[in-house]
XYZ file of C-alpha atoms in Angstrom:
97
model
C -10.449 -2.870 -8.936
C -9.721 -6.342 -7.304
C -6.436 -4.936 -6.204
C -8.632 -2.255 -4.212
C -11.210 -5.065 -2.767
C -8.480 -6.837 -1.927
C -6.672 -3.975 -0.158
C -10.067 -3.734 1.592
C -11.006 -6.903 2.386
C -7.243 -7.709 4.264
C -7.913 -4.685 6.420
C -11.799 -5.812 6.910
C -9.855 -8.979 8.521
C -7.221 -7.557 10.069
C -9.667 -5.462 12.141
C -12.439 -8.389 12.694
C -9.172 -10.224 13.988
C -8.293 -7.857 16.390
C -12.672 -7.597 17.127
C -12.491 -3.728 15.920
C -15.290 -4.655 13.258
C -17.890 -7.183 12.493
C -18.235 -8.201 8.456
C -21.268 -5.292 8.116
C -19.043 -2.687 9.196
C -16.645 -2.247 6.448
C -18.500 -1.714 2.499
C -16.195 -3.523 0.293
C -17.309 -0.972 -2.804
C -17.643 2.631 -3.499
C -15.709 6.043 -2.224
C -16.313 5.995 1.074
C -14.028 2.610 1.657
C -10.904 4.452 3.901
C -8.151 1.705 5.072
C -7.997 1.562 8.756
C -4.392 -0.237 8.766
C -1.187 -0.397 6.996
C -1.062 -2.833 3.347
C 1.972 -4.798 2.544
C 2.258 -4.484 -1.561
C 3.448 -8.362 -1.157
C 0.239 -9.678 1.175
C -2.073 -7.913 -1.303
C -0.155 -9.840 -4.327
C -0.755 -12.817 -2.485
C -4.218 -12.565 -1.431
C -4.870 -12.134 -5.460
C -4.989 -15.937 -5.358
C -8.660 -15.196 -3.535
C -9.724 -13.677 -6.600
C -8.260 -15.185 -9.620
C -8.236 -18.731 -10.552
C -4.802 -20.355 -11.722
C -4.433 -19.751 -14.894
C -5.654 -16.276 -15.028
C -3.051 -15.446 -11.716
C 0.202 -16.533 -14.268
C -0.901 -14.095 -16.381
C -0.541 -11.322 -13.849
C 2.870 -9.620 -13.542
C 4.327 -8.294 -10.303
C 4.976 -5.336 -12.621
C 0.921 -4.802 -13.957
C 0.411 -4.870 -10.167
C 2.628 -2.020 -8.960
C 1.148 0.129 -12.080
C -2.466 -0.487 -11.169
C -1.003 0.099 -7.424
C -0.212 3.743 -9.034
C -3.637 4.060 -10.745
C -5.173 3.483 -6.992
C -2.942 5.297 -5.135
C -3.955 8.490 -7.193
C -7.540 7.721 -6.841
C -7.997 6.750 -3.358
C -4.869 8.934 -1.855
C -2.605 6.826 -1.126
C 0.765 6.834 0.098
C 3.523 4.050 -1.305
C 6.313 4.063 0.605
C 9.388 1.094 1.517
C 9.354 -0.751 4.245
C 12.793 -0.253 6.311
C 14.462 -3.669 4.547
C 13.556 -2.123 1.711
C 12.398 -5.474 0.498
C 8.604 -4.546 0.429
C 5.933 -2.049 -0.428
C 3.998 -0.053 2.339
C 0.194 1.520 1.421
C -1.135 3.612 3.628
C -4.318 5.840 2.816
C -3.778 9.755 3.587
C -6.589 11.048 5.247
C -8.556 14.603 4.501
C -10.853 15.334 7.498
């Protein structure tokens, strides 16, 4: 779940960086959050830091991550692909109109 906020909460500032939203745009919770932008699987590892204090963060493995990556992208529909170094992880959110 704070993998998912987080996911959210980079693309809330992404867009209020480029002045496509204001902070009461985008609902951090519930089903109807839809990412507006490309995720990074190693900017959403680091923004963890936001959420977790130090010594709960050295618990976390890059390895639990990508699993509960899995668990979201079957809930929320998304799509995990590699970036073209193939160094990183690319999440984008499929959408059903």
């Amino acid at each position: 779940e704070n993998i998912w906020r987080e996911m959210a909460a980079g693309d809330r500032r992404r867009s209020q960086a480029m002045g496509l939203a204001q902070p009461a745009d985008i609902v951090l919770d519930g089903d109807e959050v839809a990412l507006g932008s490309n995720q990074k699987f190693s900017e959403i590892i680091g923004s963890l830091k936001n959420v977790y204090p130090p010594d709960k963060l050295e618990d976390l493995s890059v390895s639990f991550c990508f699993i509960c990556l899995l668990h979201l992208a079957n809930e929320r529909n998304l799509r995990i692909e590699g970036d073209l170094s193939l160094r990183d992880l690319v999440i984008t959110q499929d959408r059903f109109d």
